[in-house]
Coordinates of C-alpha atoms in Angstrom, one line a residue:
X206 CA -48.7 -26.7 -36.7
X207 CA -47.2 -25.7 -40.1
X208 CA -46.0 -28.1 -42.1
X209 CA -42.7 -26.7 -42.8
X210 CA -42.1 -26.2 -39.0
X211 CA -38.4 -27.1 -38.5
X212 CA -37.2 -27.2 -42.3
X213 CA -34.6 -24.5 -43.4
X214 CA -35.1 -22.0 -45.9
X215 CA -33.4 -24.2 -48.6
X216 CA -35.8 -26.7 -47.9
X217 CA -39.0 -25.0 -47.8
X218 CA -37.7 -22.4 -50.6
X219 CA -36.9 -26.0 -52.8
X220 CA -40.7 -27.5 -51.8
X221 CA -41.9 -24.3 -53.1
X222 CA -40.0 -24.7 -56.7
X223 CA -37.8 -21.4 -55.8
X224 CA -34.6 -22.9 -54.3
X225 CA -32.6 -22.2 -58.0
X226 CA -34.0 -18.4 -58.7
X227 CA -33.3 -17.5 -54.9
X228 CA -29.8 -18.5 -55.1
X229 CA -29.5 -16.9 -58.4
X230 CA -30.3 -13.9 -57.5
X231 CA -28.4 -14.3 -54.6
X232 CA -24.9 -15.0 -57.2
X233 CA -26.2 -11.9 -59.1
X234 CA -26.2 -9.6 -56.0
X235 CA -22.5 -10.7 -54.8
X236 CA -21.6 -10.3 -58.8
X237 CA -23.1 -7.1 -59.3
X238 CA -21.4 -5.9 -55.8
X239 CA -17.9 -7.6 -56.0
X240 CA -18.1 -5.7 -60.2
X241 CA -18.8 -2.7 -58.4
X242 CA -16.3 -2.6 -56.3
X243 CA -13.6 -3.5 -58.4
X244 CA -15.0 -0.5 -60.6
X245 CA -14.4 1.6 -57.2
X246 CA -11.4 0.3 -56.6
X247 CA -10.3 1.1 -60.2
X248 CA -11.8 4.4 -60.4
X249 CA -13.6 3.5 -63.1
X250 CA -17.1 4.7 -64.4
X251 CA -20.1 2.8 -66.2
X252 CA -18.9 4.4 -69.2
X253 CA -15.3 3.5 -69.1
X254 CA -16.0 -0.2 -68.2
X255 CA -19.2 -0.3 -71.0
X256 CA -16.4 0.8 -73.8
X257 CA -13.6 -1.5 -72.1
X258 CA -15.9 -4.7 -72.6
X259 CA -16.9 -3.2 -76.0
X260 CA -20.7 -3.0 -74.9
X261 CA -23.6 -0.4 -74.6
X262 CA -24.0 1.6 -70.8
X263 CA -27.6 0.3 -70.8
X264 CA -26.2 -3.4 -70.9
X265 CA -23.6 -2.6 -68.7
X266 CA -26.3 -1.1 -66.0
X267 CA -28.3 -4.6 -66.6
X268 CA -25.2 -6.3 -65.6
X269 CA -24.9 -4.2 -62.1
X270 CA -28.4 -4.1 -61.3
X271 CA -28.1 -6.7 -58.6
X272 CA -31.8 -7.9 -59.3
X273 CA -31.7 -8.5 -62.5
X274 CA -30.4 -12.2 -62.8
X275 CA -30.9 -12.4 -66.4
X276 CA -26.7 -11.9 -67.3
X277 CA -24.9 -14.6 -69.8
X278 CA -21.5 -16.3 -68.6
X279 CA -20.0 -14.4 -71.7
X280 CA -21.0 -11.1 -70.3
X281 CA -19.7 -12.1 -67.0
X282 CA -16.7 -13.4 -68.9
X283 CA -16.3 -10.0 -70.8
X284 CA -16.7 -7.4 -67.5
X285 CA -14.2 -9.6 -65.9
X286 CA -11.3 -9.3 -68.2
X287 CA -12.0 -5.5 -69.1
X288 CA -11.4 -5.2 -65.1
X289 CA -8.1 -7.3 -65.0
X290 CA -9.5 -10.5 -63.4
X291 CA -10.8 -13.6 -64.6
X292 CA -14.3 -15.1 -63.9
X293 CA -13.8 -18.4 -61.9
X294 CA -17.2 -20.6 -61.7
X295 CA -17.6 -23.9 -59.3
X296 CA -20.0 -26.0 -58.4
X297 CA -20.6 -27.0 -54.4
X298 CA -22.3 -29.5 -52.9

């Protein structure tokens, strides 16, 4: 019988030391999507957002790539306000 027989994901992913880069790749993808889609909804291109936050393209394409997870608050901070909205971060339990 395994020994993680009956433990969730969390559990087993956190016994395995990869709980916290799972769910921050998980944040990344929802970021890079919900960016995406505000760009959609906007009718905006990589381009037009990149000059907007003041930034390169390349960085801008780091920031969508939903596996990168390697993106700084300020960079988050920046691609919000150059769409209109404003990042809000919580912690849960």
């Amino acid at each position: 019988m395994s020994k993680h027989a009956g433990s969730t994901l969390d559990e087993f992913l956190d016994e395995e030391g990869l709980l916290a880069e799972a769910e921050a790749v998980a944040v990344k993808r929802v970021l890079a999507f919900q960016l995406a889609e505000i760009m959609r909804q906007q009718k905006l291109t990589k381009t037009q957002l990149a000059q907007r936050m003041n930034t390169s393209r390349s960085a801008l394409e780091r920031l969508l790539d939903p596996e990168n997870a390697s993106v700084t608050l300020l960079t988050l901070e920046r691609a919000a306000l150059a769409l209109g909205r404003r990042l809000k971060i919580k912690l849960g339990v």
